[in-house]
mmCIF file of C-alpha atoms in Angstrom:
data_model
loop_
_atom_site.group_PDB
_atom_site.id
_atom_site.type_symbol
_atom_site.label_atom_id
_atom_site.label_comp_id
_atom_site.label_asym_id
_atom_site.label_seq_id
_atom_site.Cartn_x
_atom_site.Cartn_y
_atom_site.Cartn_z
ATOM 1 C CA MET A 1 -49.266 30.019 48.443
ATOM 2 C CA ASP A 2 -46.121 29.730 46.340
ATOM 3 C CA PHE A 3 -45.978 28.471 42.759
ATOM 4 C CA ALA A 4 -44.584 25.010 43.620
ATOM 5 C CA GLN A 5 -47.373 24.458 46.155
ATOM 6 C CA ILE A 6 -50.022 25.427 43.584
ATOM 7 C CA VAL A 7 -48.487 22.969 41.098
ATOM 8 C CA LYS A 8 -48.497 20.149 43.686
ATOM 9 C CA GLU A 9 -52.123 20.751 44.655
ATOM 10 C CA VAL A 10 -53.356 20.743 41.057
ATOM 11 C CA GLN A 11 -51.292 17.632 40.275
ATOM 12 C CA GLU A 12 -52.798 15.899 43.302
ATOM 13 C CA SER A 13 -56.312 16.585 41.965
ATOM 14 C CA PHE A 14 -55.541 14.623 38.778
ATOM 15 C CA ARG A 15 -53.081 12.006 40.084
ATOM 16 C CA ASP A 16 -55.489 9.073 40.501
ATOM 17 C CA LEU A 17 -57.305 9.497 37.185
ATOM 18 C CA GLY A 18 -54.733 7.788 34.992
ATOM 19 C CA LYS A 19 -51.134 6.999 34.294
ATOM 20 C CA MET A 20 -49.271 10.317 34.348
ATOM 21 C CA LYS A 21 -45.703 11.419 34.871
ATOM 22 C CA MET A 22 -45.922 14.467 37.100
ATOM 23 C CA VAL A 23 -43.313 17.147 36.470
ATOM 24 C CA PRO A 24 -41.492 17.847 39.761
ATOM 25 C CA ALA A 25 -42.978 21.119 41.026
ATOM 26 C CA GLU A 26 -39.524 22.671 41.520
ATOM 27 C CA ILE A 27 -38.738 22.489 37.790
ATOM 28 C CA VAL A 28 -42.123 23.525 36.348
ATOM 29 C CA HIS A 29 -41.634 26.602 34.150
ATOM 30 C CA VAL A 30 -43.020 28.578 31.215
ATOM 31 C CA THR A 31 -41.071 27.956 27.994
ATOM 32 C CA LEU A 32 -40.829 31.103 25.883
ATOM 33 C CA LYS A 33 -38.999 29.249 23.114
ATOM 34 C CA PHE A 34 -37.576 25.750 22.777
ATOM 35 C CA LEU A 35 -34.271 25.862 20.919
ATOM 36 C CA GLY A 36 -33.490 22.146 20.545
ATOM 37 C CA ASP A 37 -29.864 21.074 20.167
ATOM 38 C CA VAL A 38 -27.556 24.089 20.137
ATOM 39 C CA ASP A 39 -23.797 23.955 19.574
ATOM 40 C CA GLU A 40 -21.887 24.934 22.708
ATOM 41 C CA ASP A 41 -20.039 27.669 20.797
ATOM 42 C CA LYS A 42 -23.374 29.272 19.794
ATOM 43 C CA ILE A 43 -24.618 29.628 23.396
ATOM 44 C CA ALA A 44 -22.547 32.766 24.095
ATOM 45 C CA ASP A 45 -23.959 34.471 20.970
ATOM 46 C CA VAL A 46 -27.505 33.541 21.968
ATOM 47 C CA GLY A 47 -26.934 34.917 25.456
ATOM 48 C CA GLN A 48 -25.485 38.156 24.118
ATOM 49 C CA SER A 49 -28.383 38.582 21.726
ATOM 50 C CA LEU A 50 -30.950 38.022 24.491
ATOM 51 C CA GLU A 51 -29.217 40.765 26.534
ATOM 52 C CA ASN A 52 -30.870 43.240 24.125
ATOM 53 C CA ILE A 53 -34.371 42.405 25.332
ATOM 54 C CA SER A 54 -36.037 45.326 27.039
ATOM 55 C CA CYS A 55 -39.345 44.619 28.779
ATOM 56 C CA GLU A 56 -40.956 45.806 31.968
ATOM 57 C CA PRO A 57 -41.659 43.302 34.761
ATOM 58 C CA PHE A 58 -45.294 42.184 34.806
ATOM 59 C CA THR A 59 -47.763 40.246 36.905
ATOM 60 C CA CYS A 60 -48.649 36.722 35.836
ATOM 61 C CA LEU A 61 -51.978 35.220 36.857
ATOM 62 C CA ILE A 62 -51.933 31.425 37.150
ATOM 63 C CA LYS A 63 -55.338 30.660 35.710
ATOM 64 C CA GLY A 64 -56.980 27.447 34.664
ATOM 65 C CA THR A 65 -55.900 24.030 33.523
ATOM 66 C CA GLY A 66 -55.857 22.647 30.021
ATOM 67 C CA VAL A 67 -54.527 19.819 27.916
ATOM 68 C CA PHE A 68 -52.665 19.363 24.654
ATOM 69 C CA PRO A 69 -53.640 18.341 22.026
ATOM 70 C CA ASN A 70 -57.258 18.036 23.222
ATOM 71 C CA VAL A 71 -59.403 16.550 25.985
ATOM 72 C CA ARG A 72 -60.258 13.444 23.918
ATOM 73 C CA ARG A 73 -56.568 12.576 23.462
ATOM 74 C CA PRO A 74 -54.777 14.344 26.320
ATOM 75 C CA ARG A 75 -50.985 14.048 26.346
ATOM 76 C CA VAL A 76 -49.977 17.127 28.353
ATOM 77 C CA LEU A 77 -51.707 18.675 31.370
ATOM 78 C CA TRP A 78 -50.863 22.339 31.921
ATOM 79 C CA LEU A 79 -51.546 25.386 34.063
ATOM 80 C CA GLY A 80 -52.516 28.507 32.155
ATOM 81 C CA MET A 81 -50.559 31.734 32.544
ATOM 82 C CA GLU A 82 -52.079 35.154 31.870
ATOM 83 C CA GLY A 83 -49.970 38.278 31.751
ATOM 84 C CA ASP A 84 -48.113 40.561 29.402
ATOM 85 C CA PHE A 85 -46.034 37.745 27.861
ATOM 86 C CA ASP A 86 -46.447 38.978 24.269
ATOM 87 C CA PRO A 87 -43.812 41.754 24.263
ATOM 88 C CA LEU A 88 -41.294 39.431 25.928
ATOM 89 C CA HIS A 89 -42.073 36.512 23.627
ATOM 90 C CA LYS A 90 -41.927 38.682 20.492
ATOM 91 C CA GLN A 91 -38.518 40.045 21.470
ATOM 92 C CA VAL A 92 -37.205 36.549 22.249
ATOM 93 C CA GLU A 93 -38.379 35.435 18.791
ATOM 94 C CA TYR A 94 -36.872 38.516 17.125
ATOM 95 C CA TYR A 95 -33.420 38.186 18.676
ATOM 96 C CA LEU A 96 -33.260 34.416 18.246
ATOM 97 C CA GLU A 97 -34.272 34.694 14.594
ATOM 98 C CA LYS A 98 -31.240 36.999 14.171
ATOM 99 C CA GLU A 99 -29.168 34.112 15.561
ATOM 100 C CA GLY A 100 -30.558 31.736 12.928
ATOM 101 C CA PHE A 101 -33.408 30.074 14.838
ATOM 102 C CA GLU A 102 -36.674 29.528 12.992
ATOM 103 C CA PRO A 103 -39.645 31.453 14.388
ATOM 104 C CA ASP A 104 -42.346 29.298 15.964
ATOM 105 C CA LYS A 105 -45.112 28.385 13.558
ATOM 106 C CA ARG A 106 -47.698 27.944 16.304
ATOM 107 C CA GLU A 107 -49.155 30.837 18.228
ATOM 108 C CA PHE A 108 -47.525 31.254 21.640
ATOM 109 C CA THR A 109 -49.686 30.129 24.566
ATOM 110 C CA ALA A 110 -48.147 30.875 27.959
ATOM 111 C CA HIS A 111 -48.501 27.716 30.032
ATOM 112 C CA ALA A 112 -46.570 25.500 32.422
ATOM 113 C CA THR A 113 -46.597 21.746 31.795
ATOM 114 C CA ILE A 114 -47.366 19.947 35.052
ATOM 115 C CA ALA A 115 -47.861 16.360 33.796
ATOM 116 C CA ARG A 116 -47.238 14.166 30.785
ATOM 117 C CA ILE A 117 -50.195 11.867 30.318
ATOM 118 C CA LYS A 118 -49.470 8.275 29.367
ATOM 119 C CA HIS A 119 -53.016 6.894 29.605
ATOM 120 C CA ILE A 120 -56.418 7.822 31.012
ATOM 121 C CA PRO A 121 -58.658 4.752 31.318
ATOM 122 C CA ARG A 122 -61.943 5.079 29.479
ATOM 123 C CA SER A 123 -63.741 4.713 32.826
ATOM 124 C CA ASN A 124 -62.028 7.912 34.096
ATOM 125 C CA MET A 125 -62.111 9.960 30.902
ATOM 126 C CA GLU A 126 -65.401 11.724 31.666
ATOM 127 C CA GLN A 127 -64.241 12.677 35.173
ATOM 128 C CA PHE A 128 -60.868 13.828 33.813
ATOM 129 C CA ALA A 129 -62.494 16.006 31.127
ATOM 130 C CA SER A 130 -64.944 17.495 33.601
ATOM 131 C CA MET A 131 -62.134 18.349 36.070
ATOM 132 C CA VAL A 132 -60.158 20.101 33.324
ATOM 133 C CA GLU A 133 -63.315 22.038 32.431
ATOM 134 C CA GLU A 134 -64.167 22.846 36.076
ATOM 135 C CA MET A 135 -60.679 24.264 36.622
ATOM 136 C CA GLU A 136 -60.606 26.104 33.291
ATOM 137 C CA ASN A 137 -61.164 29.534 34.871
ATOM 138 C CA VAL A 138 -59.891 28.982 38.413
ATOM 139 C CA GLU A 139 -57.446 31.665 39.518
ATOM 140 C CA PHE A 140 -54.768 29.838 41.491
ATOM 141 C CA GLY A 141 -52.460 32.735 42.315
ATOM 142 C CA LYS A 142 -50.133 35.422 40.973
ATOM 143 C CA PHE A 143 -46.438 36.101 40.738
ATOM 144 C CA THR A 144 -44.195 38.775 39.271
ATOM 145 C CA VAL A 145 -42.239 37.990 36.115
ATOM 146 C CA ASP A 146 -39.076 40.042 36.528
ATOM 147 C CA ASN A 147 -36.562 37.829 34.747
ATOM 148 C CA PHE A 148 -36.195 34.991 32.277
ATOM 149 C CA ARG A 149 -33.519 32.347 31.903
ATOM 150 C CA LEU A 150 -31.624 30.579 29.173
ATOM 151 C CA LYS A 151 -31.664 26.949 30.240
ATOM 152 C CA LYS A 152 -30.005 23.781 29.094
ATOM 153 C CA SER A 153 -31.988 20.575 29.503
ATOM 154 C CA ILE A 154 -30.157 17.342 30.105
ATOM 155 C CA LEU A 155 -32.353 14.312 29.525
ATOM 156 C CA THR A 156 -31.889 11.500 32.044
ATOM 157 C CA PRO A 157 -33.873 8.278 32.622
ATOM 158 C CA GLU A 158 -35.421 9.967 35.690
ATOM 159 C CA GLY A 159 -36.519 12.971 33.630
ATOM 160 C CA PRO A 160 -34.987 16.252 32.488
ATOM 161 C CA VAL A 161 -32.468 18.164 34.561
ATOM 162 C CA TYR A 162 -32.340 21.895 33.872
ATOM 163 C CA GLU A 163 -29.197 23.975 34.156
ATOM 164 C CA THR A 164 -29.488 27.766 34.080
ATOM 165 C CA LEU A 165 -26.879 29.148 31.684
ATOM 166 C CA ARG A 166 -27.875 32.824 31.939
ATOM 167 C CA GLN A 167 -30.485 34.903 33.714
ATOM 168 C CA PHE A 168 -31.818 38.128 32.221
ATOM 169 C CA ASN A 169 -33.562 40.682 34.421
ATOM 170 C CA LEU A 170 -36.494 42.680 33.083
#
């Protein structure tokens, strides 16, 4: 089963439990670092700096579901990602810090956001929490991480549109 199909199936499991905006499966991704607003003239420097990253491709296990900030006040539903993300993430942080970006204060947790939760009715909260817990250790599939991309997000009323500015092979 491909990644988009896994995303759709997990989303379907939660769909009727509350008001959620599902992220279209085709644009679900793992964010290594969110840069915020970046001047157009800085993009080339960022891309050149990221060219220096040297990591081996690795296998990513799609494992478990979770929520941010917590199951009592869920705002984001995500799929967990397990793999050798640390060397890649550390190098991204290192090279972007050289370009003037602040390092993340929070510890990096590899995940893919699959839904933004607006509201879970109290009557469904127990079922929602138990589904998150039941799926906590489910292994949904694997894929090879052999590249990463510098993306630009354009916010529209229908949701974000992502444009790939550069792709970097591992």
